[in-house]
Tab-separated table of C-alpha atoms and ligand atoms in Angstrom:
chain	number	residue	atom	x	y	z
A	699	UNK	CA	14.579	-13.193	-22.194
A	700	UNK	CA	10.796	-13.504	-22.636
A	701	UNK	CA	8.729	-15.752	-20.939
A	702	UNK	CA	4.707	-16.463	-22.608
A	703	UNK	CA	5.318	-12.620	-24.155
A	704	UNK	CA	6.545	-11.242	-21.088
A	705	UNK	CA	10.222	-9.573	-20.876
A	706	UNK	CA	11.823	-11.188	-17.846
A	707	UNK	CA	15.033	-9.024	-15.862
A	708	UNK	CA	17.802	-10.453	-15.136
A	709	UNK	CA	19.286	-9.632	-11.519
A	710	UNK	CA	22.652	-9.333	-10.310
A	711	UNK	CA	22.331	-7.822	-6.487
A	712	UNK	CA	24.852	-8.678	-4.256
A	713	UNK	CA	24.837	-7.511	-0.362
A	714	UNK	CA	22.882	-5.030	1.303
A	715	UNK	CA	21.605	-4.768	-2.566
A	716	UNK	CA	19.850	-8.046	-2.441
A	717	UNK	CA	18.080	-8.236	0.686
A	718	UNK	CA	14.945	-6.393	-1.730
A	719	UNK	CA	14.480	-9.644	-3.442
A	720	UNK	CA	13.720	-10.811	0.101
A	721	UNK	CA	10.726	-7.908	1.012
A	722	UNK	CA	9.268	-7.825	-2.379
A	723	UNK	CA	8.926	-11.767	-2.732
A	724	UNK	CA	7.310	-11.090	1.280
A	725	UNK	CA	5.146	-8.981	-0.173
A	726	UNK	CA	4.352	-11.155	-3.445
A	727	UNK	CA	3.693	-14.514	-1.330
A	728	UNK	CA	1.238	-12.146	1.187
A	729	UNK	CA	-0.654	-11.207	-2.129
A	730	UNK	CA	-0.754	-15.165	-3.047
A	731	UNK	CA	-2.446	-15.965	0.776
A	732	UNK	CA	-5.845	-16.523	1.210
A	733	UNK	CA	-6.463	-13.312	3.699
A	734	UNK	CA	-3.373	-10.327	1.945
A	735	UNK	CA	-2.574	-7.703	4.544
A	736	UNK	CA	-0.939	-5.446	1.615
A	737	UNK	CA	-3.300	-6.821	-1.270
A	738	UNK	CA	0.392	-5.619	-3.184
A	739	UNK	CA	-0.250	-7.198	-6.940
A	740	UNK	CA	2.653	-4.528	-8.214
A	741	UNK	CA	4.344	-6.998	-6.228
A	742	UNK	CA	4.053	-9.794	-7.467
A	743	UNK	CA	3.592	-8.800	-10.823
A	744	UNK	CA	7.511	-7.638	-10.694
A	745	UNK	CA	8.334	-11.257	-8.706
A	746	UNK	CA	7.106	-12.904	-11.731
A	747	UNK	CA	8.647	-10.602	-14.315
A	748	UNK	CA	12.173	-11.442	-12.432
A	749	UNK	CA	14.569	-14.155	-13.998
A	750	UNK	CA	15.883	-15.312	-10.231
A	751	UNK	CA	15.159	-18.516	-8.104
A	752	UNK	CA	13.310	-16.490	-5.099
A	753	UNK	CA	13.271	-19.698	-3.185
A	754	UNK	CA	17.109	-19.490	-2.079
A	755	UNK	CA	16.375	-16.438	-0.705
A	756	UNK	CA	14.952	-17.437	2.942
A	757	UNK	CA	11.465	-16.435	2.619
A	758	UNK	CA	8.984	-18.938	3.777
A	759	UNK	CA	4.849	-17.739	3.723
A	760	UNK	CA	5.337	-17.607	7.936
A	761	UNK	CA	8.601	-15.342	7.215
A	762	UNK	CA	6.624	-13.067	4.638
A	763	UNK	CA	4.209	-12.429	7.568
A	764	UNK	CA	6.767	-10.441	9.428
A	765	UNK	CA	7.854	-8.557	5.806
A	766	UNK	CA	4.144	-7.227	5.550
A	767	UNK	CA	3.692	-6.792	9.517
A	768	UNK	CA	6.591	-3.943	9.306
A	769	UNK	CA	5.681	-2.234	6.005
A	770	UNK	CA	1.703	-2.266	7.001
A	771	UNK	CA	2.100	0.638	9.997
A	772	UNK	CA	4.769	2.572	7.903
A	773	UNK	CA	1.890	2.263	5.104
A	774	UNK	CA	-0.453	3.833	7.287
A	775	UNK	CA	1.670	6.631	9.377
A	776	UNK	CA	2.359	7.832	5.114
A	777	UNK	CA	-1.007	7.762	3.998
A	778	UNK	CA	-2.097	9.658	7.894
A	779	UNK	CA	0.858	11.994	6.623
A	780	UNK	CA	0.171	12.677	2.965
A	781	UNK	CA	-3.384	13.100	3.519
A	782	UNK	CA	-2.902	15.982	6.358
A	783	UNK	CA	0.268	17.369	4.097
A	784	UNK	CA	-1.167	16.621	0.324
A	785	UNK	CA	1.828	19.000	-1.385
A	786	UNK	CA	5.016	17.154	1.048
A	787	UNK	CA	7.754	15.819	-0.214
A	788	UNK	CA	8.524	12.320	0.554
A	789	UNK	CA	11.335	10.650	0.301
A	790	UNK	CA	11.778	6.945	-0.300
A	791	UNK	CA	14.680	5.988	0.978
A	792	UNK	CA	16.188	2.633	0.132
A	793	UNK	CA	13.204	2.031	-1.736
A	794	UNK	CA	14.347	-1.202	-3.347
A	795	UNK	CA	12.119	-2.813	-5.455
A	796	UNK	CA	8.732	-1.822	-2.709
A	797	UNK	CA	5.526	-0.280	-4.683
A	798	UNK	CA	4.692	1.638	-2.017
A	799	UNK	CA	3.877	4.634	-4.249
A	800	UNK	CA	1.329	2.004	-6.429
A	801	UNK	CA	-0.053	0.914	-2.859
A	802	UNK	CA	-0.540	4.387	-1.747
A	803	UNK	CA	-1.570	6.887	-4.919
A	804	UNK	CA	-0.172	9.740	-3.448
A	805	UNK	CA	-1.949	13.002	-4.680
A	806	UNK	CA	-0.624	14.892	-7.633
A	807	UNK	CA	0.447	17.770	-5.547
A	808	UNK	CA	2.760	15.342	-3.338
A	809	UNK	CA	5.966	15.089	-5.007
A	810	UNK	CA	7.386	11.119	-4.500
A	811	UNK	CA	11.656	10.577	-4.390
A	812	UNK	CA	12.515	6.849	-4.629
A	813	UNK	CA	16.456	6.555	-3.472
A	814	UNK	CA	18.303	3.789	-3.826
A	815	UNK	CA	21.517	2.512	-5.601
A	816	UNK	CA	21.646	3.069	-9.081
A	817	UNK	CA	21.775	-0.747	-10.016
A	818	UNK	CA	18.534	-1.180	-7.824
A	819	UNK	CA	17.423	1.964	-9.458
A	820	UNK	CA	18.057	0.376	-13.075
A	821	UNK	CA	15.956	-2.704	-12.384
A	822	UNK	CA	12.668	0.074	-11.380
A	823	UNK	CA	12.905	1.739	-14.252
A	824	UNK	CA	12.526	-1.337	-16.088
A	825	UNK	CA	9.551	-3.297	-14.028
A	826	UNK	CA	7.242	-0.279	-12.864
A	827	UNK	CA	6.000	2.944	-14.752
A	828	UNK	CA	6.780	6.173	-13.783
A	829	UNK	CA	4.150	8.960	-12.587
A	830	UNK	CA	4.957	12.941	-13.606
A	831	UNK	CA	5.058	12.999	-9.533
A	832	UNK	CA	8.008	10.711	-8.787
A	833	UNK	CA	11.403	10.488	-9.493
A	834	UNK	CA	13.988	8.168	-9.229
A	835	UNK	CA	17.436	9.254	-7.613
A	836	UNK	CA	19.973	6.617	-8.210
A	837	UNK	CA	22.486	6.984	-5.643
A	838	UNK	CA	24.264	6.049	-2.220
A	839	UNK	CA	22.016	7.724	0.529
A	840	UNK	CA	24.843	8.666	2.369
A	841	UNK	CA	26.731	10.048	-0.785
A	842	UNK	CA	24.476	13.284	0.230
A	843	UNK	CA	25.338	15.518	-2.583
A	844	UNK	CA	21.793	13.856	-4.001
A	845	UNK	CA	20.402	16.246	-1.497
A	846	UNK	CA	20.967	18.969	-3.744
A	847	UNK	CA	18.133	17.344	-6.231
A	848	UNK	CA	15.630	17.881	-3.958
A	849	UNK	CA	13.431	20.887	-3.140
A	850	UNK	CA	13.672	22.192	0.431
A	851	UNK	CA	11.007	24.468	0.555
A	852	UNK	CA	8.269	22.402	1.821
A	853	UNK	CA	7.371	19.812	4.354
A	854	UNK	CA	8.530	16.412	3.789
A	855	UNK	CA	7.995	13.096	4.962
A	856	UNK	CA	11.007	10.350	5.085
A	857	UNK	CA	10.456	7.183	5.151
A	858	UNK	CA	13.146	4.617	5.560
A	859	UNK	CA	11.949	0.629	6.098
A	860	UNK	CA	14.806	-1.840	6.422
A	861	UNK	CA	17.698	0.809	5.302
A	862	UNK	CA	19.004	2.128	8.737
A	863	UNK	CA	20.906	-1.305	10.224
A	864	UNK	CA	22.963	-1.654	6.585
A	865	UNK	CA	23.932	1.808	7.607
A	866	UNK	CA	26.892	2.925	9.814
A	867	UNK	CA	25.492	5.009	12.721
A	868	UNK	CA	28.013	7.463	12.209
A	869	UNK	CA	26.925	8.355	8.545
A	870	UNK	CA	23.339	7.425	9.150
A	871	UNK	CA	23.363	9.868	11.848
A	872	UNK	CA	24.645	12.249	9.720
A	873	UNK	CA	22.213	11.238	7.332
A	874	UNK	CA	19.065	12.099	9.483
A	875	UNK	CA	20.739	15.289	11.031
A	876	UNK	CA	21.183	16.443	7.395
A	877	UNK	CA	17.442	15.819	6.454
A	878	UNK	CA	16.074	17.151	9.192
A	879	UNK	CA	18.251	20.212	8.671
A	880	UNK	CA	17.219	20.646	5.298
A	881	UNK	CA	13.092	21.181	5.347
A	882	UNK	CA	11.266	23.251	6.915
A	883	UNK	CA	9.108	20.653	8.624
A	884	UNK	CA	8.541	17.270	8.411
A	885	UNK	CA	8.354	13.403	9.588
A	886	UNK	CA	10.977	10.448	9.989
A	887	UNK	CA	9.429	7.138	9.862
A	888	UNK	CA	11.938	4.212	9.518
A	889	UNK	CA	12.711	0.912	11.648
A	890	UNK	CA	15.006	0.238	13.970
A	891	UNK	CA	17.105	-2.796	14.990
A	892	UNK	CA	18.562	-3.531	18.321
A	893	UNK	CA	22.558	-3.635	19.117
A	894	UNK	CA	20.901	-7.340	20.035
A	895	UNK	CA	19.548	-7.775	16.761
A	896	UNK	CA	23.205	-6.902	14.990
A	897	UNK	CA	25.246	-9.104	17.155
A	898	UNK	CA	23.168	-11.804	16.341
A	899	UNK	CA	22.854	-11.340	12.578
A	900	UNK	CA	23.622	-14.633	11.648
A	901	UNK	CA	20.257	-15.968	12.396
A	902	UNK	CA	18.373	-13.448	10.026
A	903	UNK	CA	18.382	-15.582	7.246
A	904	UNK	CA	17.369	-13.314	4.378
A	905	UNK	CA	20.397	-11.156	5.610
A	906	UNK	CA	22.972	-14.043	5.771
A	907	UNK	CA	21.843	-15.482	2.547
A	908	UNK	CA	22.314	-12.231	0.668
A	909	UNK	CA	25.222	-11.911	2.115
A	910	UNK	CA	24.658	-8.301	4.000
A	911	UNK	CA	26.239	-7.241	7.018
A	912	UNK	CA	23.689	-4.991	9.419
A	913	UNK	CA	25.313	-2.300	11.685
A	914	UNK	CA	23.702	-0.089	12.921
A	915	UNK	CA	22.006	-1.533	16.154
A	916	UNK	CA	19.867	1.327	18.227
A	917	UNK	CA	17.734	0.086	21.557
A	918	UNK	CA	16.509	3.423	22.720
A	919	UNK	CA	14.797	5.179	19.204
A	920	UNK	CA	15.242	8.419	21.568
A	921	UNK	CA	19.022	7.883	21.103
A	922	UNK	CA	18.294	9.881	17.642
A	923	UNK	CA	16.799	12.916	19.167
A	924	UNK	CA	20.145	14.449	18.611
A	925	UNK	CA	19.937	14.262	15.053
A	926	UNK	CA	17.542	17.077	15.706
A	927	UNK	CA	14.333	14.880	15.530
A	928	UNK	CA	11.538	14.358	18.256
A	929	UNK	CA	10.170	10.767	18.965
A	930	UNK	CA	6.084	10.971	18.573
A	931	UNK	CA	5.954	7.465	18.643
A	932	UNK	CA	7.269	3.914	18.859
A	933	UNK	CA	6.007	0.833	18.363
A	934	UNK	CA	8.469	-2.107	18.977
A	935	UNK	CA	7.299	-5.353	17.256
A	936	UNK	CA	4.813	-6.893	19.471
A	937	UNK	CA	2.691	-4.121	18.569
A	938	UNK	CA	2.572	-3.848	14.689
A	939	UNK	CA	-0.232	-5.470	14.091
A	940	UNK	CA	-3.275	-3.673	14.271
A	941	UNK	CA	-6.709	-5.636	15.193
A	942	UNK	CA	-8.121	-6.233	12.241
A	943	UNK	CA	-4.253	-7.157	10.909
A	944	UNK	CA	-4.299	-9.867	13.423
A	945	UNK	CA	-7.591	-11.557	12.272
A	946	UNK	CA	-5.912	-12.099	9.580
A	947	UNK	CA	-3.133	-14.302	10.837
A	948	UNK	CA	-2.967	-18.263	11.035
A	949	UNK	CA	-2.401	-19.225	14.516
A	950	UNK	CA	1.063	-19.843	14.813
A	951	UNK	CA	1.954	-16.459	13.614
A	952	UNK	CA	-0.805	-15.090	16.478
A	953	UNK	CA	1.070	-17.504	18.915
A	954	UNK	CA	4.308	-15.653	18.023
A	955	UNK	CA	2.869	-12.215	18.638
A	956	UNK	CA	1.498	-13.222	21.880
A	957	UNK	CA	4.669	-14.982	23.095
A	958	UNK	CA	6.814	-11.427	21.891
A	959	UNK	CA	4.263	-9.487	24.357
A	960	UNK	CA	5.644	-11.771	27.096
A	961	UNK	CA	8.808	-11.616	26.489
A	962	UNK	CA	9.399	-7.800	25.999
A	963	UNK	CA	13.121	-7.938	25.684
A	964	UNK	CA	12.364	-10.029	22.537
A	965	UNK	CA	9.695	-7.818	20.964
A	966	UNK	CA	12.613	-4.437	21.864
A	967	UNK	CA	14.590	-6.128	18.980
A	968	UNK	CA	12.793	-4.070	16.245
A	969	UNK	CA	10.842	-0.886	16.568
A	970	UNK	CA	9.076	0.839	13.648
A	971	UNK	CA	9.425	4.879	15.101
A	972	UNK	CA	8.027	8.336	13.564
A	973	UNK	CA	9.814	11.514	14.156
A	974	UNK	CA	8.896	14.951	13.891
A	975	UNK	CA	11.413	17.954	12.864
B	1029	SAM	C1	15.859	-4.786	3.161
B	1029	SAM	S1	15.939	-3.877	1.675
B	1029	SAM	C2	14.471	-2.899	1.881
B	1029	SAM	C3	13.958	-2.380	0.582
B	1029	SAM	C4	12.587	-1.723	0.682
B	1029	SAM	N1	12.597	-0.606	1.580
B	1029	SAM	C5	11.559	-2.740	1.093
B	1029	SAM	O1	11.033	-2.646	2.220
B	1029	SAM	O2	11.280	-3.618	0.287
B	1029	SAM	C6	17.263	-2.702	1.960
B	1029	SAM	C7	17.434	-1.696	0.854
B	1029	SAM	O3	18.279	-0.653	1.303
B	1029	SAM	C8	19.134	-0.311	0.251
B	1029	SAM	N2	20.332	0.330	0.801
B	1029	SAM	C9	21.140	-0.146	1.771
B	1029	SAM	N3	22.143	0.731	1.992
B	1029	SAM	C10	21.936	1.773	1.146
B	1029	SAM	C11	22.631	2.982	0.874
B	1029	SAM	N4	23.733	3.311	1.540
B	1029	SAM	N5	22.126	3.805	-0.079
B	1029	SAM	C12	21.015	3.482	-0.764
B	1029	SAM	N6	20.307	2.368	-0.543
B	1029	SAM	C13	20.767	1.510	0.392
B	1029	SAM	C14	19.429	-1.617	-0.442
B	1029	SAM	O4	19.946	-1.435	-1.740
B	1029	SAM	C15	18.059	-2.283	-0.409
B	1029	SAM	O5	17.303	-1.962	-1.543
């Protein structure tokens, strides 16, 4: 269908597949606000080029705060990482629809994997451009013969935002001991939810209405050492915003922040961690 010239996509996600919709529209309504954390325009640029009523999904401005909040540090630890490591290897992993690669501009010598399933895969291809330095793999991440498409012979970087809790931990452990197995050296950033924060799924809106199920609950991020990865650090989510993030915010949303530093149990719900191996 076009819309004023403009090819609109159709979408079909169901499940763990549809909770993108949710972070990219976060990430489209923070480029609509008067003071954009992400200043993401690849973002809403796709939001408008989608054929799908984004207002069932669950994402109110306040709610988009918290999409933005997480994917600002994980923005930052890459770009600290790619600039230090300018030939890595990163991999993307449930990448959904997220333009990190447009936010960031890797170098040319850093080669970019975007992993997700293929039908999420399929909708990339047609909203964003390619560059000679990424690739696409679509795929289950824990279907790891997709491993075998990727170079092991230099230092990588992983980065994983809101794809560990729609994981099992058995095969997402498997998953990280596999990666960090595979390269010679490298980084794990992802997020983590509490065993709190799956048992009480059914508040997460964007989750229920997409119909996921989250299972993969982990409260101490050094439970994952195991996997052969070292915690360097750990920031549970009274302390993702930075202070010139937090300038930025209306007062209610500072309110919240402040109210998740006194209630610590609360803010141990979510962590955003970095690993090296
Ligand atoms: C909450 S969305 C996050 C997407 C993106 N990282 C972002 O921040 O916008 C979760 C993503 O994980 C993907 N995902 C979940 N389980 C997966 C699996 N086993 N293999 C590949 N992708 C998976 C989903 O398809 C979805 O795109």
């Amino acid at each position: 269908m076009k819309l004023l010239g403009v090819v609109m996509e159709k979408v079909h996600f169901t499940e763990e597949k549809a909770t993108n919709l949710a972070t990219l529209y976060g990430r489209a309504l923070d480029y609509r606000s008067a003071h954009p954390i992400l200043g993401d325009k690849a973002a809403d640029d796709a939001v408008r080029r989608i054929d799908y009523d984004f207002s069932r999904i669950g994402i109110s401005p306040d709610r988009a705060v918290s999409v933005v909040l997480r994917a600002k540090p994980i923005d930052d630890w890459t770009a600290e990482y790619l600039r230090a490591h300018p030939d890595a290897i990163v991999l993307h992993l449930g990448c959904g629809l997220d333009t990190r690669f447009q936010r960031l501009a890797p170098p040319e010598s850093a080669h970019w994997y975007d992993v997700d399933y293929p039908e999420v895969i399929e909708l990339r291809e047609k909203l964003y451009d390619k560059a000679p330095n990424q690739t696409h793999i679509g795929t289950s991440v824990t279907d790891f013969a997709w491993l075998d498409q990727v170079p092991s012979d230099r230092t990588a970087l992983i980065v994983a935002e809101g794809l560990t809790m729609y994981l099992k931990p058995e095969t997402g452990t498997e998953l990280f001991r596999r990666l960090a197995a595979k390269f010679p050296s490298g980084e794990l950033i992802c997020d983590l939810f509490s065993r709190m924060a799956i048992k009480s799924q059914k508040i997460n809106t964007p989750v229920r209405r997409a119909g996921a199920t989250l299972y993969w609950g982990v409260d101490d991020p050094r439970d994952l050492e195991p996997c052969g990865l070292t915690l360097e650090s750990s920031l549970d989510a009274a302390h993702w915003a930075t202070p010139d993030v937090l300038a930025k915010m209306g007062p209610i949303t500072r309110f919240q922040l402040r109210l998740l530093k006194v209630f610590p149990p609360l803010a141990r719900t979510a962590h955003i961690v970095r690993y090296r191996f």
